[in-house]
Each structure stands twice: as structure tokens, then as C-alpha cells.
PDB file of C-alpha atoms and ligand atoms in Angstrom:
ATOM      1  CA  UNK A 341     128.295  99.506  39.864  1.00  0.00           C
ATOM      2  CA  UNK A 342     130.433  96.861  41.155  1.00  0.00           C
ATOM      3  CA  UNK A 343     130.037  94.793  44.304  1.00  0.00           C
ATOM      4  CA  UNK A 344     132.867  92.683  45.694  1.00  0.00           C
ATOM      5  CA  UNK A 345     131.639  89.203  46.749  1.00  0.00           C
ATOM      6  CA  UNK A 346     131.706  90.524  50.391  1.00  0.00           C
ATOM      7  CA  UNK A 347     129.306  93.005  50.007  1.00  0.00           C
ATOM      8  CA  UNK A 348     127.052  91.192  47.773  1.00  0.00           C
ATOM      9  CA  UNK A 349     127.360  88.129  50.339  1.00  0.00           C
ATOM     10  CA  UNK A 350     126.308  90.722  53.192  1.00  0.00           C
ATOM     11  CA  UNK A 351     123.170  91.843  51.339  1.00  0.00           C
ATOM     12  CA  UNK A 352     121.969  88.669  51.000  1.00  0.00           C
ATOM     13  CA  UNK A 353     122.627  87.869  54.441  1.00  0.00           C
ATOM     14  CA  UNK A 354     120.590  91.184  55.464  1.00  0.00           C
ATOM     15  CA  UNK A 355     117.794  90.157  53.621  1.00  0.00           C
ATOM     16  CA  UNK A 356     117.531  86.766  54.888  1.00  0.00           C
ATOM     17  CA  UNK A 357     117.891  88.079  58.762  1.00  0.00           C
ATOM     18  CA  UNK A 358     115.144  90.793  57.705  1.00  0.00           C
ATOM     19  CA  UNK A 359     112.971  88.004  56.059  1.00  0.00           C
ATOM     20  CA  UNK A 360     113.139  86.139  59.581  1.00  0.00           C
ATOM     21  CA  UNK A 361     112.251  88.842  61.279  1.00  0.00           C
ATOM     22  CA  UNK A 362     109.400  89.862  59.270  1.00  0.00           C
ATOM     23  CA  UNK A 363     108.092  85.714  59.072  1.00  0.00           C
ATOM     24  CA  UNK A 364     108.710  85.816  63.296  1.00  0.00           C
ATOM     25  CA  UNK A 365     106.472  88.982  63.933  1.00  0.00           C
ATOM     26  CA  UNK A 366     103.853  88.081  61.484  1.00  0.00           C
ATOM     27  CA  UNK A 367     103.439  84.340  63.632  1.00  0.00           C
ATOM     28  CA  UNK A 368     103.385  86.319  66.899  1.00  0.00           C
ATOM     29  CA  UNK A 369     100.888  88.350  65.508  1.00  0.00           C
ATOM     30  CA  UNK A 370      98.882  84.970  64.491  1.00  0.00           C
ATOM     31  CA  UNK A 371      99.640  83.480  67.853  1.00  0.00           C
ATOM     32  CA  UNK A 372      98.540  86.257  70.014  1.00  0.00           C
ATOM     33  CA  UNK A 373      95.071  86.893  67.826  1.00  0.00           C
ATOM     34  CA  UNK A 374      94.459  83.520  68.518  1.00  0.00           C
ATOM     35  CA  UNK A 375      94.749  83.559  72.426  1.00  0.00           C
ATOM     36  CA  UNK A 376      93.094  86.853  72.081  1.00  0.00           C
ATOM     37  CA  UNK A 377      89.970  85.514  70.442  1.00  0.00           C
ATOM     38  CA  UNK A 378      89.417  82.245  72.038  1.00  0.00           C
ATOM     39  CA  UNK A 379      90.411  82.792  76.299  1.00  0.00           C
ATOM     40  CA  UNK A 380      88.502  80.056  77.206  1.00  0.00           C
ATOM     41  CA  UNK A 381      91.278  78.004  76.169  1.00  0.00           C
ATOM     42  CA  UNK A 382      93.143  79.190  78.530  1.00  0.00           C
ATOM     43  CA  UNK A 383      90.556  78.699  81.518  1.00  0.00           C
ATOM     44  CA  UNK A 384      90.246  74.934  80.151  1.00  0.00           C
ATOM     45  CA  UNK A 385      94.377  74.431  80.012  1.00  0.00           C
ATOM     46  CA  UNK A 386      94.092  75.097  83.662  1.00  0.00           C
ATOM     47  CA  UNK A 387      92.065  72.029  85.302  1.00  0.00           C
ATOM     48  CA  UNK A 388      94.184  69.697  82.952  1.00  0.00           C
ATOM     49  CA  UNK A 389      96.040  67.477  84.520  1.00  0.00           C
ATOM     50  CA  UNK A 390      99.344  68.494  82.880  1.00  0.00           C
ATOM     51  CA  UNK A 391      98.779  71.727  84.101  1.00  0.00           C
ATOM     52  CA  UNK A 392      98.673  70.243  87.952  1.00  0.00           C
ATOM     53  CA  UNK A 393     101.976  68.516  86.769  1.00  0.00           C
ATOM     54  CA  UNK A 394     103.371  71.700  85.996  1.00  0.00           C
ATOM     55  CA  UNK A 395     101.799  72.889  89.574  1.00  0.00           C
ATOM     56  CA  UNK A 396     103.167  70.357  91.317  1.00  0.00           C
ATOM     57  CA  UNK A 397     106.861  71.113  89.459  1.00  0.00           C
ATOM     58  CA  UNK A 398     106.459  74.558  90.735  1.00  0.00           C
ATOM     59  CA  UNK A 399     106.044  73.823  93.865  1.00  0.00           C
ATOM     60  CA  UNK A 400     109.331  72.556  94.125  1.00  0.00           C
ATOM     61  CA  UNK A 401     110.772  75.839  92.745  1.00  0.00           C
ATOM     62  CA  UNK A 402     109.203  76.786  95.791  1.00  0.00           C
ATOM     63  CA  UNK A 403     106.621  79.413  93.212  1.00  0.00           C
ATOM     64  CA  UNK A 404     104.304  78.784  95.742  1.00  0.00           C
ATOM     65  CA  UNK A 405     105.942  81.686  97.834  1.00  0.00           C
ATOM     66  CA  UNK A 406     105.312  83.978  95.603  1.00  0.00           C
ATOM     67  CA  UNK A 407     101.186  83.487  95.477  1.00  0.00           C
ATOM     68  CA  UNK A 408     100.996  83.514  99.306  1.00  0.00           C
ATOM     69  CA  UNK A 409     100.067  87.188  99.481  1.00  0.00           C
ATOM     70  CA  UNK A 410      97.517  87.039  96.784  1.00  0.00           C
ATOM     71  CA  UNK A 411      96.047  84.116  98.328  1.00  0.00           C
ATOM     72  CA  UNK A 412      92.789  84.031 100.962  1.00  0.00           C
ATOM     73  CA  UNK A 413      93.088  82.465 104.348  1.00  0.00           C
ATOM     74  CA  UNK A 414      89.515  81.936 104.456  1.00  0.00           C
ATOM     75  CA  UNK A 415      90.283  79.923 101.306  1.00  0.00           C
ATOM     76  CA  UNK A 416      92.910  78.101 103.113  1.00  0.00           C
ATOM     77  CA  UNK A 417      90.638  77.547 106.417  1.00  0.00           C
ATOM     78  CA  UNK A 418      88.035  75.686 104.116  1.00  0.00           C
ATOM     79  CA  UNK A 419      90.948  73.435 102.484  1.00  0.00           C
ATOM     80  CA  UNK A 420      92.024  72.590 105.880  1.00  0.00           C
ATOM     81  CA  UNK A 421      88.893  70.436 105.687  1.00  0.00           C
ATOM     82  CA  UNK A 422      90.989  67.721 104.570  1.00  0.00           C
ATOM     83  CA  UNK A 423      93.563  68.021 107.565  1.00  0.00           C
ATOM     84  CA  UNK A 424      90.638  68.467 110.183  1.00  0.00           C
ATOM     85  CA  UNK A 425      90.649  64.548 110.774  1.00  0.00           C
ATOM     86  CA  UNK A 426      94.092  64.765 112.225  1.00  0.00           C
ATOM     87  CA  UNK A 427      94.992  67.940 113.273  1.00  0.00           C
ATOM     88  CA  UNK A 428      93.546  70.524 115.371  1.00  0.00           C
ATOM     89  CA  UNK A 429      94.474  74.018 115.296  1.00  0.00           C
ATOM     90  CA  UNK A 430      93.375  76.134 118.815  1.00  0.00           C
ATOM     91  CA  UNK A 431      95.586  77.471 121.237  1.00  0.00           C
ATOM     92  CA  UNK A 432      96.982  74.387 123.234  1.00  0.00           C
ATOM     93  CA  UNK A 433      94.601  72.334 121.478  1.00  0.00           C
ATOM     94  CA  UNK A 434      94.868  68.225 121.962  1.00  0.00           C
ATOM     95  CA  UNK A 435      97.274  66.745 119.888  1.00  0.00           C
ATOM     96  CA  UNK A 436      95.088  63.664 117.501  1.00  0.00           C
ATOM     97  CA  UNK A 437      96.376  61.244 114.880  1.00  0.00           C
ATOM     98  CA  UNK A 438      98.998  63.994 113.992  1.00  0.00           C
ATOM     99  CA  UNK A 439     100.015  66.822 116.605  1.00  0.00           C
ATOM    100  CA  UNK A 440      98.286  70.795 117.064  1.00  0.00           C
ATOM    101  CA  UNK A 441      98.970  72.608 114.514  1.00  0.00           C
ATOM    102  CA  UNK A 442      98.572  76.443 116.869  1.00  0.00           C
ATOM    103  CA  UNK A 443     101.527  78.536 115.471  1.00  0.00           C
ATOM    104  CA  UNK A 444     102.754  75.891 113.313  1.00  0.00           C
ATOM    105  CA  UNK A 445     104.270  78.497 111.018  1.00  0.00           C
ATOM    106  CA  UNK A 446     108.528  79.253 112.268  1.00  0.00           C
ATOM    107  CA  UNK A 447     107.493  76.632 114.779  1.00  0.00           C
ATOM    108  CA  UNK A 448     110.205  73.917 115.413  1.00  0.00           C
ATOM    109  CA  UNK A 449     110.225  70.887 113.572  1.00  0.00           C
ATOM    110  CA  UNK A 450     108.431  68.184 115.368  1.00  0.00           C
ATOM    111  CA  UNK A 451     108.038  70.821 118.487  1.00  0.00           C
ATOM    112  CA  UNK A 452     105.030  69.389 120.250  1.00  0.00           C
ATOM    113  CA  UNK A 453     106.759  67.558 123.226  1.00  0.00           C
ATOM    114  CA  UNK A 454     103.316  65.457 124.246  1.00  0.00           C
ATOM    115  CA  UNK A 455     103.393  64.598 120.533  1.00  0.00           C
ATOM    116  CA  UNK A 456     105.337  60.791 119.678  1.00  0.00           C
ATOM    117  CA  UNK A 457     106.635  61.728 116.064  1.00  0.00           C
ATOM    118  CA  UNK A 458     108.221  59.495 113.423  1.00  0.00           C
ATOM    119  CA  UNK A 459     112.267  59.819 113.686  1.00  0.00           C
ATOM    120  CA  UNK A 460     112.261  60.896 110.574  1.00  0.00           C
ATOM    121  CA  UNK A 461     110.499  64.133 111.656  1.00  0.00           C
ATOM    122  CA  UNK A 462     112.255  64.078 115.069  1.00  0.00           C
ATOM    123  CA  UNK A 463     115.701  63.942 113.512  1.00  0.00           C
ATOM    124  CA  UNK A 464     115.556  66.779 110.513  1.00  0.00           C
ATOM    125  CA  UNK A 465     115.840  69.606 112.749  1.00  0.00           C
ATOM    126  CA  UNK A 466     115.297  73.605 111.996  1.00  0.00           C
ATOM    127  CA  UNK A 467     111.434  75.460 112.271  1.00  0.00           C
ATOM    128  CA  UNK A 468     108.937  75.164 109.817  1.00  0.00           C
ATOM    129  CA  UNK A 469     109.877  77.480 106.953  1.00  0.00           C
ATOM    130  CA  UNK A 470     107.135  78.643 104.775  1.00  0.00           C
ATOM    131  CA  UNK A 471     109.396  76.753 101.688  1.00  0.00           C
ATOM    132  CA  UNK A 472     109.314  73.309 104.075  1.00  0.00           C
ATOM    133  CA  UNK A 473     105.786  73.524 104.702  1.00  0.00           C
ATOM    134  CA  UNK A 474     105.576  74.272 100.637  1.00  0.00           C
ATOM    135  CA  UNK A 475     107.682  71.359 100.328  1.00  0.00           C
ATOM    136  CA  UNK A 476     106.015  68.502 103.124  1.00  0.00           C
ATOM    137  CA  UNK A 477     102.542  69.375 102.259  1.00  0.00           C
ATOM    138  CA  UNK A 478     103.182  68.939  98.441  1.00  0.00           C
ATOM    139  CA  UNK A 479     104.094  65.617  99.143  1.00  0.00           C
ATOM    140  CA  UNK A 480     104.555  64.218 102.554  1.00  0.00           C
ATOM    141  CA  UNK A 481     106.002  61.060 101.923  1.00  0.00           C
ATOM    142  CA  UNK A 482     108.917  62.840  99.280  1.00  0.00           C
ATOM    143  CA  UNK A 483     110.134  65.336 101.839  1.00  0.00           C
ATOM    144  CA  UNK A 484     109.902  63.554 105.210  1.00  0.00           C
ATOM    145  CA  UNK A 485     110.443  59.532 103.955  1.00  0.00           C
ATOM    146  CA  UNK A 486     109.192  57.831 106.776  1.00  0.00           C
ATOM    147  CA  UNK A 487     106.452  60.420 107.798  1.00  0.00           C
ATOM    148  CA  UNK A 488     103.427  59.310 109.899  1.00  0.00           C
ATOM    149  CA  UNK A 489     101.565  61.403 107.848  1.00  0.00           C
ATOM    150  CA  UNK A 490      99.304  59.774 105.870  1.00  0.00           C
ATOM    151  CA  UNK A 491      98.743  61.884 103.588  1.00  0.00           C
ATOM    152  CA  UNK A 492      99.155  61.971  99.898  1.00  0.00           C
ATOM    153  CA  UNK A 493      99.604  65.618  99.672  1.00  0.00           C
ATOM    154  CA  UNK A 494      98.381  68.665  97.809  1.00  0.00           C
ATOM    155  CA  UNK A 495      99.091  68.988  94.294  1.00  0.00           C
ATOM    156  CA  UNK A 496      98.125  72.510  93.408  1.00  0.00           C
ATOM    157  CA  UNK A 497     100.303  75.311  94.100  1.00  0.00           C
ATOM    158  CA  UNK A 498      98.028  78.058  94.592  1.00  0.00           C
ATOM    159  CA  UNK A 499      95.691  75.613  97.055  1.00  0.00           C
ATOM    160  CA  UNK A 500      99.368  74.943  99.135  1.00  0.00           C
ATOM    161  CA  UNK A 501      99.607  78.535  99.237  1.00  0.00           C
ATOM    162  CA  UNK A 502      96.065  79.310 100.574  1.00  0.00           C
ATOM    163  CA  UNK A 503      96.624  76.756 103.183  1.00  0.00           C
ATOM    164  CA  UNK A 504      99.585  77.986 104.463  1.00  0.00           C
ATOM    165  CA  UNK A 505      98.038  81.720 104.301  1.00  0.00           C
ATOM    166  CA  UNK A 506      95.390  79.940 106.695  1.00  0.00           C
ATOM    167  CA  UNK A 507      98.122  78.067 108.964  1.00  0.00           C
ATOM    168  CA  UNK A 508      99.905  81.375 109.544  1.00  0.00           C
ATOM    169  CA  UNK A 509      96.979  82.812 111.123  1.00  0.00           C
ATOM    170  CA  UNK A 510      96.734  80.056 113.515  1.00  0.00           C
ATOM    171  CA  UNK A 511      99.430  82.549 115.700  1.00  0.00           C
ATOM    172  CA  UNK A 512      99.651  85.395 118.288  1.00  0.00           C
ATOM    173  CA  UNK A 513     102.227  86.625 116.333  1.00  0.00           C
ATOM    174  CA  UNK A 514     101.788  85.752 112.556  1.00  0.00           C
ATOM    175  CA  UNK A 515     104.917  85.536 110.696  1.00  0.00           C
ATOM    176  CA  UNK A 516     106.213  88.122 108.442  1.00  0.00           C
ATOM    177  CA  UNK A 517     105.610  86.551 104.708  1.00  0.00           C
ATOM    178  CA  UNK A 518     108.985  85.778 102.796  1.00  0.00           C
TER     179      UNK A 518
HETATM  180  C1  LIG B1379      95.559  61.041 108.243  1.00  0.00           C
HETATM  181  C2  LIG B1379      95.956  62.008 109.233  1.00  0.00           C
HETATM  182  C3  LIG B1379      96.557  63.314 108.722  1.00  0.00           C
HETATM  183  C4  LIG B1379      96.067  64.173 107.798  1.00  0.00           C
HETATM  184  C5  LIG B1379      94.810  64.044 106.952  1.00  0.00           C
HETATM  185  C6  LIG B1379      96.973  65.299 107.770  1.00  0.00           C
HETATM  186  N1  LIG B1379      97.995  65.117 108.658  1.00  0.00           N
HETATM  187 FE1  LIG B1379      99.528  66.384 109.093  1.00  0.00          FE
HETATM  188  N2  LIG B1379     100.352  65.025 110.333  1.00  0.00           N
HETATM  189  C7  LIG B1379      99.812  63.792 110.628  1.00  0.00           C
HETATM  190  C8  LIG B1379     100.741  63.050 111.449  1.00  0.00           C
HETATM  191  C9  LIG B1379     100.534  61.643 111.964  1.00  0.00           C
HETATM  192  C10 LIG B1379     101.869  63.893 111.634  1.00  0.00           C
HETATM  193  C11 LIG B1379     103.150  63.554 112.373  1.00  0.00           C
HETATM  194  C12 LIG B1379     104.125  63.099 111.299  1.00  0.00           C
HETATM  195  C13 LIG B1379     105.355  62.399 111.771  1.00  0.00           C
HETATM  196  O1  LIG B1379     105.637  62.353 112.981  1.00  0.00           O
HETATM  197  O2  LIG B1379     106.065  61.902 110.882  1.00  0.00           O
HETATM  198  C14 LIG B1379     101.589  65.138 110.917  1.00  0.00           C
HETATM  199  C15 LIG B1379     102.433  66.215 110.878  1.00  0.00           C
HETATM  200  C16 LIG B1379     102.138  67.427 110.286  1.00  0.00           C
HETATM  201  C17 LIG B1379     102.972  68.600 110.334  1.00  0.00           C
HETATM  202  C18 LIG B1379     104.288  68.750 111.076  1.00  0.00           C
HETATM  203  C19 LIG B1379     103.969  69.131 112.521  1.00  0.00           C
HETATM  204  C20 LIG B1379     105.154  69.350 113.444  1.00  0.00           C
HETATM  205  O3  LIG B1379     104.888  69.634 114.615  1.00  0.00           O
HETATM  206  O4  LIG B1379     106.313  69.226 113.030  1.00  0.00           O
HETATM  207  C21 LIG B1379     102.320  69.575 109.640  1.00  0.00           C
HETATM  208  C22 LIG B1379     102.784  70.988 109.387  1.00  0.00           C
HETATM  209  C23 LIG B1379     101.098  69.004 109.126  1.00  0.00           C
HETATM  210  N3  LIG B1379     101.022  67.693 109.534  1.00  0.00           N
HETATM  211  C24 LIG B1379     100.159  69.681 108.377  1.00  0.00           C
HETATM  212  C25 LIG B1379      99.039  69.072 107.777  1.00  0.00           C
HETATM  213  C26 LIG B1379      98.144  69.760 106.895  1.00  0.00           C
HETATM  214  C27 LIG B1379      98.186  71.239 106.545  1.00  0.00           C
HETATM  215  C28 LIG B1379      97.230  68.836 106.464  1.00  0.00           C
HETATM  216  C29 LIG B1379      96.106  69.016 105.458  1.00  0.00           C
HETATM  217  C30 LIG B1379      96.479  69.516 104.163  1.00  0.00           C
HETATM  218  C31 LIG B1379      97.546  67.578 107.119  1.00  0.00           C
HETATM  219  N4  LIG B1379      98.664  67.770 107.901  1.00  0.00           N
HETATM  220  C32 LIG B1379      96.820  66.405 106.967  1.00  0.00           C
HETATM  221  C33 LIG B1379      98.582  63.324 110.229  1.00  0.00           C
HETATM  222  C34 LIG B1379      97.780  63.904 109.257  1.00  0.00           C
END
């Protein structure tokens, strides 16, 4: 039999593309054994602090939106811990180191007219998106330069979404999730 150099050049390139192929599925194989066998790993990736990096990255992907309805506002409510100092959260509640937080959720920006915000706040304008809360309670000081909130922020995404879960309660009419 005789081959021409074409044919004999695609042979050899078939084998090479089916010797890839075979090398790629065997070290998936490998890889996913290994994830299989040892999940703990996986558990202990996720407390790292690369991994709250990686949260904190999301968050400005705005990922956070899409955990809010697998999230627990009783979660949230016991987060809110940390805001308690400055914020209260009934009904036409008094306004303390920051302003009442009722209905924050779709609420105007800097909306509580007994409240003295920074300009900063005053000025940006719109309602409280669930994104911009996303956003300002990731990191105060990035979204809102200038913010009277003194407050360095929370890094996790799935703890932002938990708390928002909790602030959208705070409403007669809770907002319809994104
Ligand atoms: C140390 C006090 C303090 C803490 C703690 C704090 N805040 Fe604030 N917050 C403020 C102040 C002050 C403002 C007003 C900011 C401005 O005018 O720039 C504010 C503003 C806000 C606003 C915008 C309100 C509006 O009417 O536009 C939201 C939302 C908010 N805080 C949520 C939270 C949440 C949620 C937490 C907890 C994760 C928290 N804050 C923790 C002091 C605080």
C-alpha cells in the first residue's frame, strides 16, 4: 500500500489528538478520585483566607444575588449583631450613630430626613438596590468614599446575603428578590 505524505501526516496527527485525549480523561479521572476520596479538603479550602478573597471578589460580581434565596433571615438577624450598635431596625424607630434601618430595602438613598448624612451619601441618589446594599456593606468605605459609616465591612458573600435576607424583612411590604 502506498500513502502520500498527506495521509501519512494526518494519521499521525490523529494519533497524537487521540493520545491527548486519552492522557486528558485518564487525569480527570485522577483528579476527581481524589476530591472524591478526601472532601474534607474541600470543607478546609473554605475558611481559608484566599477563599474569603475570592468571596469578597464575588461580591463585586454582585454573586451574592444569587445566594439570597437560599439564605436564612434568622441567620441574617443574628449577624445584624454587629450593626445593632448603630442602627435600629423597628417601625419609626430612633435614628442612632447611623439612621433606622425599617424598610431599608428599595428605600431611597440617604431617605431618613431627621437623619444628618455624609454628602457623600446625600449626593449619590437612586433607592437601595439589593446589588448597592451587596456593594456598601462589602465595603463601606470603597462604595460610598466619605461614608460615616464606620464600618469595615463584611467580607463573606453568603453572610452579605443572609443579612440582606434579614434587612428585607424589616418591611410591610418586603421586596420581590432580583
Ligand atoms: C459604627 C456604627 C455603624 C455600624 C456598626 C454599622 N453602621 Fe450602617 N451606618 C452608620 C452610619 C453613621 C451611617 C450613615 C452613613 C453616611 O451618612 O455616610 C450608616 C448608613 C447605613 C446604611 C444606609 C442608610 C440610608 O438611609 O441610606 C445602611 C443600609 C447601613 N448603614 C447598614 C448597616 C448594616 C447592615 C450594618 C451591619 C453589617 C451596619 N450598617 C453597621 C453607622 C454604622
Amino acid at each position: 500500500m502506498q500513502f502520500s505524505i498527506i495521509e501519512k501526516s494526518g494519521f499521525g496527527i490523529a494519533v497524537a489528538v487521540l493520545a491527548l485525549l486519552t492522557c486528558h480523561l485518564i487525569g480527570e479521572a485522577l483528579v476527581t478520585e481524589e476530591r472524591l476520596a478526601n472532601p474534607s479538603y474541600l470543607v478546609a479550602t473554605d475558611s481559608s483566607s484566599e477563599s474569603q478573597e475570592t468571596d469578597r471578589a464575588k461580591g463585586e460580581d454582585n454573586n451574592t444575588l444569587a445566594l439570597l434565596d437560599s439564605v436564612e433571615p434568622e441567620r441574617g438577624q443574628k449577624l445584624f449583631k454587629k450593626c445593632k450598635a448603630c442602627h435600629s431596625v423597628q417601625k419609626g424607630g430612633k435614628n442612632g450613630i447611623g439612621p433606622n434601618l425599617w424598610d431599608i430595602v428599595g428605600r431611597k438613598k440617604a431617605g431618613v430626613s431627621a437623619y444628618q448624612y455624609s454628602d457623600v451619601l446625600k449626593d449619590m441618589g437612586g433607592d437601595w438596590s439589593f446589588s448597592d446594599l451587596d456593594l456598601f456593606l462589602a465595603d463601606p468605605k470603597a462604595f460610598a468614599k466619605g461614608t460615616k459609616m464606620s464600618f469595615r465591612g463584611v467580607r463573606k458573600t453568603d453572610d452579605r446575603a443572609a443579612l440582606i435576607i434579614y434587612l428585607r424583612t424589616l418591611s410591610d411590604a418586603p421586596k420581590t428578590l432580583p
